[in-house]
Amino acid sequence: MSGCDSGSESFALMVLGDSMVPEFNEGEIIVVEPDGATRDGSFVLAFVGEEWTFRQLRREGEGWRLQPLNPAYPATPLPDLAALRGVVIQKALPGRRRASKRYV
């Protein structure tokens, strides 16, 4: 996967692992908006340390952190928002249209 350019279209990814439970479970589909507005509390896709990560963006003093929802995983400090590649705008369970949720 490469970085997202401004003007890119939304795309879907499947959640892997348990770092974002209880809100996002493994196997759920998230829709990411590359140009989405970020704010404290947004769920985001970021490229940090040569690795893609899905976390909640949290304000921390003058900087930011990428916070997993599962307390078994550590937060990642961010000096700025340059690592962000998109904002999660929706989630869904495959094959279950009524089990979707929007985040915008």
C-alpha positions as a LaTeX table, in Angstrom:
\begin{tabular}{lrrr}
\hline
Residue & $x$ (\AA) & $y$ (\AA) & $z$ (\AA) \\
\hline
Met1 & 0.00 & 0.00 & 0.00 \\
Ser2 & 1.33 & 3.45 & $-0.81$ \\
Gly3 & 0.56 & 6.89 & 0.58 \\
Cys4 & $-2.73$ & 8.51 & $-0.30$ \\
Asp5 & $-2.71$ & 11.63 & $-2.46$ \\
Ser6 & $-5.04$ & 14.57 & $-1.97$ \\
Gly7 & $-8.20$ & 14.00 & $-3.95$ \\
Ser8 & $-8.01$ & 10.21 & $-3.58$ \\
Glu9 & $-11.20$ & 8.21 & $-3.35$ \\
Ser10 & $-12.37$ & 6.40 & $-0.24$ \\
Phe11 & $-11.25$ & 2.81 & 0.15 \\
Ala12 & $-12.09$ & $-0.17$ & 2.34 \\
Leu13 & $-9.83$ & $-2.30$ & 4.54 \\
Met14 & $-10.43$ & $-5.32$ & 6.74 \\
Val15 & $-9.57$ & $-5.01$ & 10.43 \\
Leu16 & $-6.87$ & $-7.47$ & 11.50 \\
Gly17 & $-5.98$ & $-8.18$ & 15.11 \\
Asp18 & $-7.50$ & $-7.03$ & 18.38 \\
Ser19 & $-5.80$ & $-3.69$ & 19.06 \\
Met20 & $-9.02$ & $-1.73$ & 18.41 \\
Val21 & $-11.56$ & $-3.87$ & 20.32 \\
Pro22 & $-14.23$ & $-3.39$ & 21.57 \\
Glu23 & $-15.23$ & $-0.82$ & 18.88 \\
Phe24 & $-13.62$ & $-2.62$ & 15.92 \\
Asn25 & $-13.36$ & $-6.40$ & 15.78 \\
Glu26 & $-11.20$ & $-8.55$ & 13.54 \\
Gly27 & $-12.90$ & $-9.18$ & 10.21 \\
Glu28 & $-14.93$ & $-5.97$ & 10.15 \\
Ile29 & $-14.57$ & $-3.69$ & 7.14 \\
Ile30 & $-13.63$ & $-0.04$ & 7.63 \\
Val31 & $-14.05$ & 2.68 & 5.00 \\
Val32 & $-11.23$ & 5.23 & 4.96 \\
Glu33 & $-11.54$ & 8.76 & 3.54 \\
Pro34 & $-8.05$ & 10.03 & 2.57 \\
Asp35 & $-9.15$ & 13.68 & 2.69 \\
Gly36 & $-11.27$ & 13.31 & 5.84 \\
Ala37 & $-11.12$ & 15.96 & 8.54 \\
Thr38 & $-9.08$ & 14.85 & 11.54 \\
Arg39 & $-9.80$ & 15.87 & 15.10 \\
Asp40 & $-9.18$ & 14.58 & 18.59 \\
Gly41 & $-10.99$ & 11.23 & 18.84 \\
Ser42 & $-11.03$ & 10.42 & 15.09 \\
Phe43 & $-10.22$ & 6.87 & 14.03 \\
Val44 & $-7.34$ & 7.10 & 11.56 \\
Leu45 & $-5.04$ & 5.15 & 9.28 \\
Ala46 & $-1.39$ & 6.18 & 9.64 \\
Phe47 & 2.01 & 5.19 & 8.28 \\
Val48 & 4.49 & 5.14 & 11.18 \\
Gly49 & 7.91 & 3.51 & 11.31 \\
Glu50 & 7.55 & 1.83 & 7.90 \\
Glu51 & 4.28 & 0.23 & 9.04 \\
Trp52 & 0.55 & 0.90 & 8.52 \\
Thr53 & $-1.52$ & 1.25 & 11.67 \\
Phe54 & $-5.18$ & 1.86 & 12.54 \\
Arg55 & $-5.72$ & 3.78 & 15.79 \\
Gln56 & $-7.66$ & 6.54 & 17.49 \\
Leu57 & $-6.08$ & 9.99 & 17.22 \\
Arg58 & $-5.76$ & 11.71 & 20.60 \\
Arg59 & $-4.42$ & 15.17 & 21.48 \\
Glu60 & $-1.49$ & 15.09 & 23.91 \\
Gly61 & $-0.14$ & 18.47 & 25.01 \\
Glu62 & 1.35 & 20.16 & 21.94 \\
Gly63 & 1.46 & 16.89 & 19.98 \\
Trp64 & $-0.69$ & 13.88 & 19.26 \\
Arg65 & $-0.75$ & 10.14 & 19.93 \\
Leu66 & $-2.16$ & 7.12 & 18.13 \\
Gln67 & $-4.15$ & 5.30 & 20.80 \\
Pro68 & $-5.28$ & 1.67 & 20.50 \\
Leu69 & $-8.61$ & 0.98 & 22.20 \\
Asn70 & $-7.32$ & $-2.30$ & 23.67 \\
Pro71 & $-5.22$ & $-1.38$ & 26.76 \\
Ala72 & $-2.88$ & $-4.32$ & 26.09 \\
Tyr73 & $-1.25$ & $-2.26$ & 23.30 \\
Pro74 & 0.94 & 0.85 & 23.72 \\
Ala75 & 0.13 & 4.29 & 22.32 \\
Thr76 & 2.39 & 5.84 & 19.68 \\
Pro77 & 3.39 & 9.50 & 20.12 \\
Leu78 & 3.20 & 11.79 & 17.07 \\
Pro79 & 4.86 & 15.22 & 16.88 \\
Asp80 & 2.42 & 16.27 & 14.12 \\
Leu81 & $-0.20$ & 14.84 & 11.75 \\
Ala82 & 2.13 & 14.14 & 8.79 \\
Ala83 & 1.85 & 10.34 & 9.27 \\
Leu84 & $-1.94$ & 10.32 & 8.84 \\
Arg85 & $-3.26$ & 8.85 & 5.59 \\
Gly86 & $-7.00$ & 8.88 & 6.17 \\
Val87 & $-9.96$ & 8.97 & 8.54 \\
Val88 & $-12.34$ & 6.08 & 9.14 \\
Ile89 & $-15.83$ & 7.18 & 8.11 \\
Gln90 & $-17.72$ & 3.88 & 8.37 \\
Lys91 & $-17.47$ & 0.25 & 9.49 \\
Ala92 & $-19.48$ & $-2.80$ & 8.51 \\
Leu93 & $-19.61$ & $-6.53$ & 9.04 \\
Pro94 & $-19.23$ & $-8.40$ & 5.73 \\
Gly95 & $-22.60$ & $-9.66$ & 4.53 \\
Arg96 & $-24.58$ & $-7.69$ & 7.14 \\
Arg97 & $-25.72$ & $-4.33$ & 5.78 \\
Arg98 & $-27.67$ & $-3.50$ & 8.92 \\
Ala99 & $-24.55$ & $-3.94$ & 11.06 \\
Ser100 & $-22.82$ & $-0.82$ & 9.73 \\
Lys101 & $-21.91$ & 2.32 & 11.66 \\
Arg102 & $-20.86$ & 5.78 & 10.43 \\
Tyr103 & $-18.23$ & 7.97 & 12.11 \\
Val104 & $-18.81$ & 11.32 & 10.38 \\
\hline
\end{tabular}
